[in-house]
Amino acid sequence: MFELFQLVLSSALGAYVVAGLQEALYAVIVAAGCEECGFNDLGRLLFAGVFAAIIAGVAISILLRRMKDNTRGASGFASIRPSDPNQK
């Protein structure tokens, strides 16, 4: 596992991604600007963000599924069989 991490960091793309994450972390720390904030506060914020992302993902999934069910009425193919089974 450590070797894989080392390979990712040694690649140009991996180093770019890690540097971006580091800069984003610094931006969050500077933007917070809270002297009394400790690890517990950041942990709660992280937990709230993960919870909000899960809720948003479930809501979007439900909306997409309902939209998909509404468009099923129009068939995208033509059948060679009659729609009435008694008709020949």
Coordinates of N, CA and C in Angstrom, one line a residue:
M1 N 0.8 -1.2 0.0 CA 0.0 0.0 0.0 C 0.9 1.3 0.0
F2 N 1.9 1.2 0.8 CA 2.8 2.4 0.9 C 3.5 2.6 -0.5
E3 N 3.9 1.5 -1.2 CA 4.5 1.6 -2.5 C 3.6 2.2 -3.5
L4 N 2.3 1.9 -3.5 CA 1.4 2.5 -4.4 C 1.3 4.0 -4.1
F5 N 1.2 4.4 -2.8 CA 1.2 5.8 -2.5 C 2.4 6.5 -2.9
Q6 N 3.6 5.9 -2.8 CA 4.8 6.5 -3.2 C 4.8 6.7 -4.7
L7 N 4.3 5.7 -5.5 CA 4.3 5.8 -6.9 C 3.3 6.9 -7.4
V8 N 2.2 7.1 -6.7 CA 1.3 8.1 -7.0 C 1.9 9.5 -6.8
L9 N 2.6 9.6 -5.6 CA 3.2 10.9 -5.3 C 4.3 11.3 -6.2
S10 N 5.0 10.2 -6.7 CA 6.2 10.5 -7.6 C 5.8 10.9 -9.0
S11 N 4.5 10.6 -9.4 CA 4.1 11.0 -10.7 C 3.7 12.4 -10.7
A12 N 3.8 13.0 -11.9 CA 3.5 14.5 -12.0 C 2.0 14.8 -11.6
L13 N 1.1 13.9 -12.1 CA -0.3 14.1 -11.8 C -0.6 14.0 -10.3
G14 N 0.0 13.0 -9.7 CA -0.2 12.7 -8.3 C 0.3 13.9 -7.4
A15 N 1.5 14.4 -7.8 CA 2.0 15.5 -7.1 C 1.2 16.8 -7.2
Y16 N 0.6 17.0 -8.4 CA -0.3 18.1 -8.7 C -1.6 18.0 -7.8
V17 N -2.1 16.8 -7.7 CA -3.3 16.6 -6.9 C -3.1 16.8 -5.5
V18 N -2.0 16.3 -5.0 CA -1.6 16.4 -3.6 C -1.4 17.9 -3.2
A19 N -0.7 18.6 -4.1 CA -0.4 20.0 -3.9 C -1.7 20.8 -3.9
G20 N -2.7 20.4 -4.7 CA -4.0 21.1 -4.8 C -4.7 20.9 -3.5
L21 N -4.7 19.6 -3.0 CA -5.4 19.3 -1.7 C -4.8 20.1 -0.6
Q22 N -3.4 20.2 -0.6 CA -2.7 20.9 0.5 C -3.1 22.4 0.5
E23 N -3.2 23.0 -0.7 CA -3.5 24.4 -0.8 C -5.0 24.6 -0.4
A24 N -5.9 23.7 -0.8 CA -7.3 23.8 -0.3 C -7.4 23.7 1.2
L25 N -6.6 22.8 1.8 CA -6.6 22.7 3.2 C -6.1 24.0 3.9
Y26 N -5.1 24.6 3.4 CA -4.6 25.8 3.9 C -5.6 26.9 3.7
A27 N -6.3 26.9 2.6 CA -7.4 28.0 2.4 C -8.5 27.8 3.4
V28 N -8.9 26.6 3.7 CA -9.9 26.4 4.7 C -9.5 26.8 6.1
I29 N -8.2 26.6 6.4 CA -7.7 27.0 7.7 C -7.7 28.5 7.8
V30 N -7.2 29.2 6.7 CA -7.2 30.6 6.7 C -8.6 31.2 6.8
A31 N -9.5 30.6 6.0 CA -10.8 31.2 5.9 C -11.6 31.0 7.2
A32 N -11.3 29.9 8.0 CA -11.9 29.7 9.2 C -11.5 30.8 10.2
G33 N -10.2 31.1 10.3 CA -9.7 32.1 11.1 C -10.1 32.1 12.6
C34 N -10.3 30.9 13.1 CA -10.8 30.8 14.4 C -9.6 30.3 15.3
E35 N -9.3 31.1 16.3 CA -8.2 30.8 17.2 C -8.6 29.7 18.2
E36 N -9.8 29.6 18.6 CA -10.2 28.6 19.6 C -10.6 27.3 18.9
C37 N -10.7 27.3 17.6 CA -11.2 26.0 16.9 C -10.1 25.0 17.1
G38 N -10.6 23.8 17.5 CA -9.6 22.7 17.6 C -10.0 21.6 16.7
F39 N -9.4 20.5 16.9 CA -9.6 19.3 16.0 C -11.1 18.9 16.1
N40 N -11.7 18.9 17.3 CA -13.1 18.5 17.4 C -14.0 19.3 16.5
D41 N -13.8 20.6 16.4 CA -14.7 21.5 15.6 C -14.5 21.1 14.1
L42 N -13.3 20.9 13.7 CA -13.0 20.5 12.3 C -13.6 19.1 12.0
G43 N -13.6 18.2 13.0 CA -14.2 16.9 12.8 C -15.7 17.0 12.7
R44 N -16.3 17.8 13.5 CA -17.8 18.0 13.3 C -18.1 18.6 12.0
L45 N -17.3 19.6 11.5 CA -17.6 20.2 10.2 C -17.4 19.1 9.1
L46 N -16.4 18.3 9.2 CA -16.2 17.3 8.2 C -17.3 16.3 8.2
F47 N -17.8 15.9 9.4 CA -18.9 14.9 9.5 C -20.2 15.6 8.9
A48 N -20.4 16.8 9.2 CA -21.6 17.5 8.7 C -21.5 17.6 7.1
G49 N -20.3 17.8 6.6 CA -20.2 17.9 5.1 C -20.4 16.5 4.5
V50 N -19.9 15.5 5.1 CA -20.1 14.1 4.6 C -21.6 13.8 4.6
F51 N -22.3 14.1 5.7 CA -23.7 13.8 5.9 C -24.5 14.6 4.8
A52 N -24.1 15.9 4.6 CA -24.8 16.7 3.6 C -24.6 16.1 2.2
A53 N -23.4 15.6 1.9 CA -23.1 15.0 0.6 C -23.9 13.8 0.4
I54 N -24.1 13.0 1.4 CA -24.9 11.7 1.3 C -26.3 12.1 1.1
I55 N -26.9 13.0 1.8 CA -28.3 13.4 1.6 C -28.5 14.0 0.2
A56 N -27.6 14.8 -0.3 CA -27.7 15.4 -1.6 C -27.6 14.3 -2.7
G57 N -26.7 13.3 -2.5 CA -26.6 12.2 -3.4 C -27.9 11.3 -3.5
V58 N -28.5 11.1 -2.3 CA -29.7 10.3 -2.3 C -30.8 11.0 -3.0
A59 N -30.9 12.3 -2.7 CA -32.0 13.1 -3.3 C -31.9 13.2 -4.8
I60 N -30.7 13.4 -5.3 CA -30.5 13.5 -6.7 C -30.8 12.1 -7.4
S61 N -30.4 11.0 -6.7 CA -30.6 9.7 -7.2 C -32.1 9.4 -7.3
I62 N -32.9 9.8 -6.3 CA -34.3 9.7 -6.3 C -35.0 10.5 -7.4
L63 N -34.5 11.7 -7.6 CA -35.1 12.6 -8.7 C -34.8 12.0 -10.0
L64 N -33.6 11.6 -10.3 CA -33.2 11.0 -11.6 C -34.0 9.7 -11.8
R65 N -34.2 8.9 -10.8 CA -35.0 7.7 -11.0 C -36.4 8.0 -11.4
R66 N -37.0 9.0 -10.7 CA -38.4 9.4 -11.1 C -38.5 10.0 -12.5
M67 N -37.5 10.8 -12.9 CA -37.5 11.3 -14.2 C -37.4 10.2 -15.2
K68 N -36.6 9.2 -14.9 CA -36.4 8.0 -15.8 C -37.7 7.2 -15.9
D69 N -38.4 7.1 -14.8 CA -39.7 6.3 -14.9 C -40.7 7.1 -15.7
N70 N -40.7 8.4 -15.7 CA -41.7 9.2 -16.4 C -41.5 9.1 -17.9
T71 N -40.3 8.9 -18.4 CA -40.0 8.9 -19.8 C -40.1 7.5 -20.4
R72 N -40.4 6.5 -19.6 CA -40.6 5.1 -20.1 C -41.8 4.9 -20.9
G73 N -42.8 5.8 -20.8 CA -44.0 5.7 -21.6 C -43.8 5.7 -23.1
A74 N -42.9 6.4 -23.6 CA -42.6 6.5 -25.0 C -41.6 5.4 -25.3
S75 N -42.0 4.5 -26.2 CA -41.2 3.4 -26.6 C -40.2 3.8 -27.7
G76 N -39.0 3.4 -27.6 CA -38.0 3.8 -28.6 C -37.8 2.8 -29.7
F77 N -38.7 1.8 -29.8 CA -38.6 0.8 -30.8 C -39.9 0.5 -31.4
A78 N -40.0 -0.1 -32.6 CA -41.2 -0.5 -33.2 C -41.3 -2.0 -33.2
S79 N -42.5 -2.5 -32.8 CA -42.8 -3.9 -32.7 C -43.4 -4.4 -34.0
I80 N -43.1 -5.7 -34.4 CA -43.7 -6.3 -35.5 C -45.0 -7.1 -35.1
R81 N -45.2 -7.2 -33.8 CA -46.4 -7.9 -33.3 C -47.5 -6.9 -33.1
P82 N -48.7 -7.3 -33.3 CA -49.8 -6.4 -33.0 C -50.0 -6.2 -31.5
S83 N -50.5 -5.0 -31.1 CA -50.6 -4.7 -29.7 C -51.7 -5.4 -29.0
D84 N -52.8 -5.8 -29.8 CA -53.9 -6.6 -29.3 C -53.6 -8.1 -29.6
P85 N -53.5 -9.0 -28.6 CA -53.2 -10.4 -28.9 C -54.3 -11.1 -29.6
N86 N -55.5 -10.6 -29.6 CA -56.6 -11.3 -30.3 C -56.7 -10.9 -31.8
Q87 N -56.0 -9.9 -32.1 CA -56.0 -9.4 -33.5 C -54.9 -10.2 -34.3
K88 N -55.3 -10.7 -35.5 CA -54.4 -11.5 -36.3 C -54.4 -11.1 -37.7

